[in-house]
XYZ file of C-alpha atoms in Angstrom:
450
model
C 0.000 0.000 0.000
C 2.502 2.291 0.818
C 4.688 2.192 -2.567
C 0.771 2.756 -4.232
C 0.958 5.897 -2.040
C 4.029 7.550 -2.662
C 3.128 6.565 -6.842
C 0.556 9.183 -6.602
C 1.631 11.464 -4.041
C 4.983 11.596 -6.597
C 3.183 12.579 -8.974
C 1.105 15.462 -7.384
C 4.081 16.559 -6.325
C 5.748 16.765 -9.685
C 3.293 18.069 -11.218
C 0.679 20.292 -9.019
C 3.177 22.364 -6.797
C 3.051 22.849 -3.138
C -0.393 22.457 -1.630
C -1.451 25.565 0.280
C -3.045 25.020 4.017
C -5.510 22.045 4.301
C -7.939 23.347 1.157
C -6.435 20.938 -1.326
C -5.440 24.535 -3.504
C -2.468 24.902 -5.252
C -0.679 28.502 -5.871
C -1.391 28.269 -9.400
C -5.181 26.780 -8.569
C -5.717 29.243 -6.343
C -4.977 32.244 -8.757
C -7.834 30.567 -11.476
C -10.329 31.138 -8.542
C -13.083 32.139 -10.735
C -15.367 35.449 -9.714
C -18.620 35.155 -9.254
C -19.488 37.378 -12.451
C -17.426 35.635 -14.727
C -19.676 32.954 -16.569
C -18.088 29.421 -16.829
C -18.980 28.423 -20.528
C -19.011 24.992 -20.620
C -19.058 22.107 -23.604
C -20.224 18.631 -23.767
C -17.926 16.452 -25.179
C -20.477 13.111 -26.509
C -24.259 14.269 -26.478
C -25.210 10.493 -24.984
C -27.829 9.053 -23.136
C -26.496 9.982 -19.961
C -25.876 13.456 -20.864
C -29.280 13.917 -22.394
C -31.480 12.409 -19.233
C -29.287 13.347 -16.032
C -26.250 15.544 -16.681
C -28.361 18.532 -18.109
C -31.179 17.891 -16.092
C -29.092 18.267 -13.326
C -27.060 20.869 -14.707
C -30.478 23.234 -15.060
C -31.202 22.543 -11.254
C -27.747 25.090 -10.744
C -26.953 26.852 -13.776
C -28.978 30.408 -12.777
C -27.161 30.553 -9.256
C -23.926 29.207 -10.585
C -23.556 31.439 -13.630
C -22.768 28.031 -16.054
C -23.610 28.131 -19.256
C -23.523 25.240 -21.744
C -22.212 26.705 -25.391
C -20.946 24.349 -27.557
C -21.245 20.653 -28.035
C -18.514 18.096 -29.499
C -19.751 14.708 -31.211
C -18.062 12.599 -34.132
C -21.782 11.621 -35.540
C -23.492 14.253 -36.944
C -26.777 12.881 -35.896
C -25.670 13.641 -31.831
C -23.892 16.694 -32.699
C -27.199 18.207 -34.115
C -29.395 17.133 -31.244
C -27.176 18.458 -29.245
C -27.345 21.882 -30.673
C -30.973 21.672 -30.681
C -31.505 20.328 -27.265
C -28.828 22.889 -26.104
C -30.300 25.684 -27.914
C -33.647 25.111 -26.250
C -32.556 24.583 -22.602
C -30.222 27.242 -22.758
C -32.106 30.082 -25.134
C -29.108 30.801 -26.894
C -27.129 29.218 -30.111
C -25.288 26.495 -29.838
C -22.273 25.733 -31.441
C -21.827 22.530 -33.043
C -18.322 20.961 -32.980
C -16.866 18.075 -35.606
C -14.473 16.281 -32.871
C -12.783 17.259 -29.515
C -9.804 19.035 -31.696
C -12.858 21.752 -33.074
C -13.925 22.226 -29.427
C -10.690 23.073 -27.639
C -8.167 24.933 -31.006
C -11.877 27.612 -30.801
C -11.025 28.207 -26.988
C -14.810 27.745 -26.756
C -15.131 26.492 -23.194
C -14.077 26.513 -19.927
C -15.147 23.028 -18.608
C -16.686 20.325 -20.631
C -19.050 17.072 -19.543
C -17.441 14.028 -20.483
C -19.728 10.910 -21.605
C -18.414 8.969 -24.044
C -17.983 5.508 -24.557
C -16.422 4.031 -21.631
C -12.723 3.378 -23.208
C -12.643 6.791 -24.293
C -13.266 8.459 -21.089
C -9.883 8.589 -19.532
C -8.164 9.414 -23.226
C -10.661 12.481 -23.131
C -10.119 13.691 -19.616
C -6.282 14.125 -21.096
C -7.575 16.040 -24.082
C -9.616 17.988 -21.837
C -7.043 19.128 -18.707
C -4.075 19.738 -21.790
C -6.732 22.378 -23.512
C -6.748 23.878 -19.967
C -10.211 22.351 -19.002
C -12.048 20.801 -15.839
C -14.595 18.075 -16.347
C -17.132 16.020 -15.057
C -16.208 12.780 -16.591
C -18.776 9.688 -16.397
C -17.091 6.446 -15.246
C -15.748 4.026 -15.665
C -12.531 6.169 -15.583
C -10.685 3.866 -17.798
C -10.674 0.249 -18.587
C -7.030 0.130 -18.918
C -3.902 0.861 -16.554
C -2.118 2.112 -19.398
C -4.645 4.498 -19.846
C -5.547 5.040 -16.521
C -2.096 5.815 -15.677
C -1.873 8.198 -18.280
C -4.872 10.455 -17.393
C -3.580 10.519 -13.475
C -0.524 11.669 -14.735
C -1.915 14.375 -17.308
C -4.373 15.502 -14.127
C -2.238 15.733 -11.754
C 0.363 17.899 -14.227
C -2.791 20.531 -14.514
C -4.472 22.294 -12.055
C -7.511 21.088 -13.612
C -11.134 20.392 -11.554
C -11.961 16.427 -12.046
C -15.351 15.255 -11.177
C -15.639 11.029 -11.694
C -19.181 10.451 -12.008
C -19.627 8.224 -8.910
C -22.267 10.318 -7.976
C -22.955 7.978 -4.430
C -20.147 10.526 -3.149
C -22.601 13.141 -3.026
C -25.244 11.524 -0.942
C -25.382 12.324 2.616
C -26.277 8.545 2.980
C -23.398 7.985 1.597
C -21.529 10.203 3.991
C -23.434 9.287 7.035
C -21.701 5.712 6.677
C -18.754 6.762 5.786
C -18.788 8.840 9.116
C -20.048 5.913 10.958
C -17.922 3.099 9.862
C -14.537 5.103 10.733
C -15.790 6.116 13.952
C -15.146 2.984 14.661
C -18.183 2.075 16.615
C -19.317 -0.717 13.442
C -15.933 -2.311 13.771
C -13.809 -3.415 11.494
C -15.692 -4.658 8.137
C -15.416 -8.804 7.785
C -17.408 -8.768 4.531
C -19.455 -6.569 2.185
C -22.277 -8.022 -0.567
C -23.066 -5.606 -3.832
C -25.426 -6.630 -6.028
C -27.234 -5.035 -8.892
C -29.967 -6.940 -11.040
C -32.219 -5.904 -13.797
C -34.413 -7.189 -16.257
C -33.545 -5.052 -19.392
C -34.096 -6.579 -22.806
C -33.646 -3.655 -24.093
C -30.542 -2.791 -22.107
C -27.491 -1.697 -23.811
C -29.358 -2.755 -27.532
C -29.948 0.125 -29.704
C -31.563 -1.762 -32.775
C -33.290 1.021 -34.237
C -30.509 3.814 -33.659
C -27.942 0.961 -35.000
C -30.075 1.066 -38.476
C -29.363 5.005 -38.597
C -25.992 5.267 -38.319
C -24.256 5.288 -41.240
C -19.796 5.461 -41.230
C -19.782 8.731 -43.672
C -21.663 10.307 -40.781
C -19.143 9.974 -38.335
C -15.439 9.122 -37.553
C -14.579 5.357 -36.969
C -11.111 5.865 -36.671
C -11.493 8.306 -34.137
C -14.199 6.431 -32.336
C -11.456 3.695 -32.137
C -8.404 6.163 -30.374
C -5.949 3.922 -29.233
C -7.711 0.561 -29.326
C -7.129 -2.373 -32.500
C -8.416 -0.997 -35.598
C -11.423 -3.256 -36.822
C -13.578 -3.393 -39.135
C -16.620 -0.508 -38.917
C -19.289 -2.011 -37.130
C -21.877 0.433 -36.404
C -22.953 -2.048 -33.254
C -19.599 -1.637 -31.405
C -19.840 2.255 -31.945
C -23.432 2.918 -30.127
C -23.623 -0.729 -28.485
C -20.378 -0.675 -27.077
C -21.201 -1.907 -23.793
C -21.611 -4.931 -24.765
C -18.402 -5.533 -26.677
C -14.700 -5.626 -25.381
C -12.670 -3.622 -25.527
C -14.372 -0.808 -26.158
C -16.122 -1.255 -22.598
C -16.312 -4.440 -19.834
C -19.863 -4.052 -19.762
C -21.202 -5.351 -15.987
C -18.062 -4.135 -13.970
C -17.240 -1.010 -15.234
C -20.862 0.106 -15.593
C -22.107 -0.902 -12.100
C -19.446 -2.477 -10.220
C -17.671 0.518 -10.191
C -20.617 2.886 -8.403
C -20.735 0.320 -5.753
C -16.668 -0.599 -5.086
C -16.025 2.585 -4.639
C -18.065 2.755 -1.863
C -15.905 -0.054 -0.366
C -12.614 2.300 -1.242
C -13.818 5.205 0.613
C -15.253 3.643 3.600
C -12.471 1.131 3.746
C -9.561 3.648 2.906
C -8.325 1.040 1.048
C -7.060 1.972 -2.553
C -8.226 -1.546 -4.750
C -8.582 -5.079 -3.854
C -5.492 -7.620 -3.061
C -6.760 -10.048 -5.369
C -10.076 -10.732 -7.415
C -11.028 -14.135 -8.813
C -14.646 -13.957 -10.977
C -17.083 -16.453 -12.991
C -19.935 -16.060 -15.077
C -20.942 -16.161 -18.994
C -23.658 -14.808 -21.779
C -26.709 -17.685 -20.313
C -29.656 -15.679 -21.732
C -28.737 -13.035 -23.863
C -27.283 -14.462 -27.429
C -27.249 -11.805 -29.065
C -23.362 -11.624 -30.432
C -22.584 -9.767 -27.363
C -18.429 -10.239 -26.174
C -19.435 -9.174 -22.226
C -21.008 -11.453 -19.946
C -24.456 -10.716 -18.946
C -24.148 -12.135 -15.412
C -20.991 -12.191 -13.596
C -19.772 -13.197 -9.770
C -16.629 -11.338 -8.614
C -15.311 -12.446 -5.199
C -12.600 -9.922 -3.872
C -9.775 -9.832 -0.869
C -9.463 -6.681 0.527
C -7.158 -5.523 3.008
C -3.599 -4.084 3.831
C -0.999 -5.591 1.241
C 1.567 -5.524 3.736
C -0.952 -7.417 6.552
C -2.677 -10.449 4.893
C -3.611 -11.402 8.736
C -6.005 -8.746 8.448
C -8.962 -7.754 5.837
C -12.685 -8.546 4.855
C -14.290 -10.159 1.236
C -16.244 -8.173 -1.150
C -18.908 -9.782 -3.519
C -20.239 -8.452 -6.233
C -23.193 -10.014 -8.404
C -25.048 -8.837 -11.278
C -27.100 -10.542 -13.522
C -29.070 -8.587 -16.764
C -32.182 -11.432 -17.213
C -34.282 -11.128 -13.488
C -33.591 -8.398 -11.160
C -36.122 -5.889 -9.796
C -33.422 -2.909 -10.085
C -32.446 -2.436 -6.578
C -28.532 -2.231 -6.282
C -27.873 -3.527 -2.622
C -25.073 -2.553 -0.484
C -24.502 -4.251 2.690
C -21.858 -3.761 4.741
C -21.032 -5.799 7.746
C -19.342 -6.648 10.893
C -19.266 -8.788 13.743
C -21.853 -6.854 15.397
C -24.202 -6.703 12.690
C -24.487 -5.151 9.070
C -24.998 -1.059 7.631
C -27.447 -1.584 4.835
C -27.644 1.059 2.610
C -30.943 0.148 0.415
C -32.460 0.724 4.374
C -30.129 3.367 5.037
C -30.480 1.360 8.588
C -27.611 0.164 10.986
C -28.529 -2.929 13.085
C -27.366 -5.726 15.171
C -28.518 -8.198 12.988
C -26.452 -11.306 12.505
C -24.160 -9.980 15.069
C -22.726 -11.371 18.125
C -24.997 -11.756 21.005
C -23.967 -9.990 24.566
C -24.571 -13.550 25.988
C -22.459 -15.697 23.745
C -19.883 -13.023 23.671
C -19.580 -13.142 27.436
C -19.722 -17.247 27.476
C -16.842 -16.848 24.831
C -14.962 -13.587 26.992
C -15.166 -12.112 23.427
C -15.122 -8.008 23.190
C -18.682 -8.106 21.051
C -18.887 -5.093 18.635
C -22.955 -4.404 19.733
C -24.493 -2.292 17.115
C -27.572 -0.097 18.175
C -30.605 0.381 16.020
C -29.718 3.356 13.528
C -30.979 5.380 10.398
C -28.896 6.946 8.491
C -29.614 10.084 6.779
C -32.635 9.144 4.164
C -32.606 11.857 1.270
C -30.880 10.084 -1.959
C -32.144 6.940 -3.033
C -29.837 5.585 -6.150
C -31.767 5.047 -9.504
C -31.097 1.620 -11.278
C -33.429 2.825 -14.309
C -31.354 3.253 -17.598
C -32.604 6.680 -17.599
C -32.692 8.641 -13.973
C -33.311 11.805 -15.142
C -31.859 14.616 -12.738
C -32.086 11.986 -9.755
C -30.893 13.601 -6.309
C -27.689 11.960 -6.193
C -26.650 12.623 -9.972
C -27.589 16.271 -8.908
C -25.800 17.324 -5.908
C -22.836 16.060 -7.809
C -23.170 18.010 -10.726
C -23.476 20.801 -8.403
C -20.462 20.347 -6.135
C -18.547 20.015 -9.084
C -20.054 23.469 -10.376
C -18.674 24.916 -6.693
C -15.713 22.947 -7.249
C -14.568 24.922 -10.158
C -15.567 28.425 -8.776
C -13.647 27.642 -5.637
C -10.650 25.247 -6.707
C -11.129 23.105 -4.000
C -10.965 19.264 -4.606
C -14.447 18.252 -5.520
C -16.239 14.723 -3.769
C -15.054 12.373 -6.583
C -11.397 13.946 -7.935
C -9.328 12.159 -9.982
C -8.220 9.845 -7.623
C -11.265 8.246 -6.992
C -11.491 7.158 -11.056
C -8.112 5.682 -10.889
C -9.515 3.502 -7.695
C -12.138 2.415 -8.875
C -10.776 1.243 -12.320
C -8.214 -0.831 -10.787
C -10.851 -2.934 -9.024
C -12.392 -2.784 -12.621
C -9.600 -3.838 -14.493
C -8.904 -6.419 -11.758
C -12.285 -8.077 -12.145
C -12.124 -8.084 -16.547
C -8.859 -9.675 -16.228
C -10.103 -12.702 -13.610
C -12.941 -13.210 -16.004
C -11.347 -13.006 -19.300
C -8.892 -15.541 -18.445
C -10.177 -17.734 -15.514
C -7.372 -16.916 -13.174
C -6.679 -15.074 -9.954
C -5.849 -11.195 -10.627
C -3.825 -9.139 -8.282
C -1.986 -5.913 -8.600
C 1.651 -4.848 -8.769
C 2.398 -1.548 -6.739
C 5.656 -0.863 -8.303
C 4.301 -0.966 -12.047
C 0.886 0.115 -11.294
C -0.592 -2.775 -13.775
C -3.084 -5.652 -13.151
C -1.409 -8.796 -13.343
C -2.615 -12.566 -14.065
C -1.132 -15.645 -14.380
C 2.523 -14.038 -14.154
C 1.951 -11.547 -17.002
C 0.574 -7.957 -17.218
C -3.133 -7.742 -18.439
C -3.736 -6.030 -21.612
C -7.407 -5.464 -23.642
């Protein structure tokens, strides 16, 4: 753990300066504070799904207040990049400009900040575009689904004095915190095991028949869609379906697994799993799909230089029967923090009489809500949900004040670890672990590569 430390705190130091008091601000942050006059023009880099039902949504909730704008909007298919000007153009009551690829957006000096959801390999490779052209972002995760380019984007981030905002909006629920707060108290105890799950029942998930049949390749960029991964053949399935096809995305873990690890990063304090081992297969959905439509992942956490000490992680998800409640259970040896209850109890814990039969020190949990205000939305489209919307805002106060938002950069590089991690145990059957010293997922001996 400690050589994973001094990786990134290396390279903050490189690249960020001298950190100034306890605020997280850098002397050359802290001289872009922005006034509360100046506008912040902002672009959206992939006029997707997401964008369209929850980032502007949420973005109109705080706009007025925060003096954002939204001005120009960056897509490779000239479909999205014209809905986005039009959708723009109406929220906003202003033109819109309309940008051919990332290159358009950033050599106009249009914006100021950009939203970032693209398809899930491209995300990291566009944060990089973004902090070089002197940007912040709210990027959607999965932050990357490679080290190589995860590595890359910490490094570009932390060379910039750039706001990042990962998309793992849970951060922003004061749920969310309330645990946090509660677990290192230390009155839960220390964690022995945690359960995720997240089930739907979405034919319809991730498919895109009838957009498929409208894209045509002289209406967009294939090459540029690809970036850095193997040149194929265009297949307009891989372009908008790309969930469901490595390597452009690993579908069930960097999609949902992430949301929920994450959780198990910050309330642990532990950076990414000791090992992962995972098993699963496409059992409903045959459909020419590369990713796995249900998947068990069974993770060791803990301190790499302790393996005395630590707790299991499970994550499930299956895409043919599920009623669209992601579960998160936490628990200890005096009972388990649920956070679809938002309840702490002594359930399954010790008992006061055993414990004092066995002279054991019990860990006896009292009955106890959490705070109840953000309930996470499985639902492909969530619309300007509470959680995705206090995140969009902090970030907005993030960039005005240049303080490190809930979810910085830091928190993306985390979480696709434990992403990679999982891919790697699935694509090839074997135990996955992680090497400090070269930052890369290993199996089997040998570094894992999409």
């Amino acid at each position: 753990m400690s050589s994973r430390r001094e990786f990134i705190q290396k390279t903050a130091r490189a690249a960020a300066g001298v950190y100034i008091g306890t605020m997280g601000l850098s002397a050359k942050s802290y001289g872009r504070i922005i006034g509360a006059n100046e506008r912040v023009r902002v672009g959206v880099v992939g006029f997707s799904d997401r964008h369209r039902s929850s980032h502007i949504p949420s973005f109109m909730n705080h706009y007025k207040e925060m003096n954002f704008d939204v001005v120009a909007v960056s897509d490779i298919w000239k479909k999205r990049r014209e809905e986005g000007v039009a959708a723009g153009k109406e929220k906003m009551q202003h033109d819109i400009i309309g940008c051919r690829n990332n290159e358009e957006l950033y050599d106009k000096k249009l914006v100021d900040a950009v939203f970032i959801s693209t398809a899930d390999f491209q995300h990291a490779l566009h944060t990089i575009e973004a902090v070089k052209a002197g940007c912040d972002a709210y990027v959607e995760k999965p932050f990357a689904e490679s080290m190589e380019d995860a590595r890359a984007a910490l490094k570009a981030v932390k060379a910039s004095d750039r706001i990042i905002q990962i998309g793992s909006q849970r951060r922003s629920g004061a749920n969310y915190h309330a645990a946090n707060e509660f677990i290192r108290s230390g009155k839960f105890g220390p964690i022995t095991m945690v359960e995720l799950t997240w089930n739907v029942n979405q034919p319809g998930r991730w498919r895109r028949p009838a957009l498929v049949a409208q894209l045509k390749q002289e209406d967009t960029d294939w090459n540029r869609y690809l970036l850095n991964r193997p040149k194929e053949s265009w297949d307009p399935r891989k372009y908008l379906e790309y969930r469901l096809f490595w390597p452009y995305s690993s579908g069930l873990p960097g999609q949902w697994m992430s949301h929920q690890i994450d959780t198990v990063h910050w309330f642990s304090g532990l950076d990414h799993p000791r090992s992962v081992v995972a098993n699963g297969g496409i059992y409903k959905w045959k459909d020419g799909r590369r990713n796995w439509d249900t998947i068990t992942a069974v993770f060791d956490y803990g301190p790499t230089n302790d393996p005395s000490t630590g707790f299991q992680v499970t994550f499930g998800s299956r895409m043919h029967n599920g009623d669209e409640r992601p579960a998160e259970i936490y628990y200890s040896n005096g009972g388990e923090l649920n956070l679809n209850t938002n309840k702490v109890s002594p359930v399954g814990g010790l008992t006061k009489r055993f414990a004092d039969e066995m002279k054991m020190e019990p860990n006896l949990l009292p009955e106890l809500s959490l705070a109840n205000t953000e309930q996470v939305v499985a639902a492909a489209n969530t619309g300007g949900d509470r959680l995705t919307s206090n995140h969009v805002r902090n970030w907005m106060e993030s960039v005005r004040s240049r303080k490190q938002p809930h979810a910085p950069v830091e928190v993306g590089y985390n979480h696709s670890i434990a992403c990679i991690m999982t891919t790697a145990a699935a694509h090839t059957g074997l135990k996955a672990t992680f090497d400090e010293k070269t930052q890369d997922v290993m199996v089997g001996g040998k570094v894992f590569k999409y």
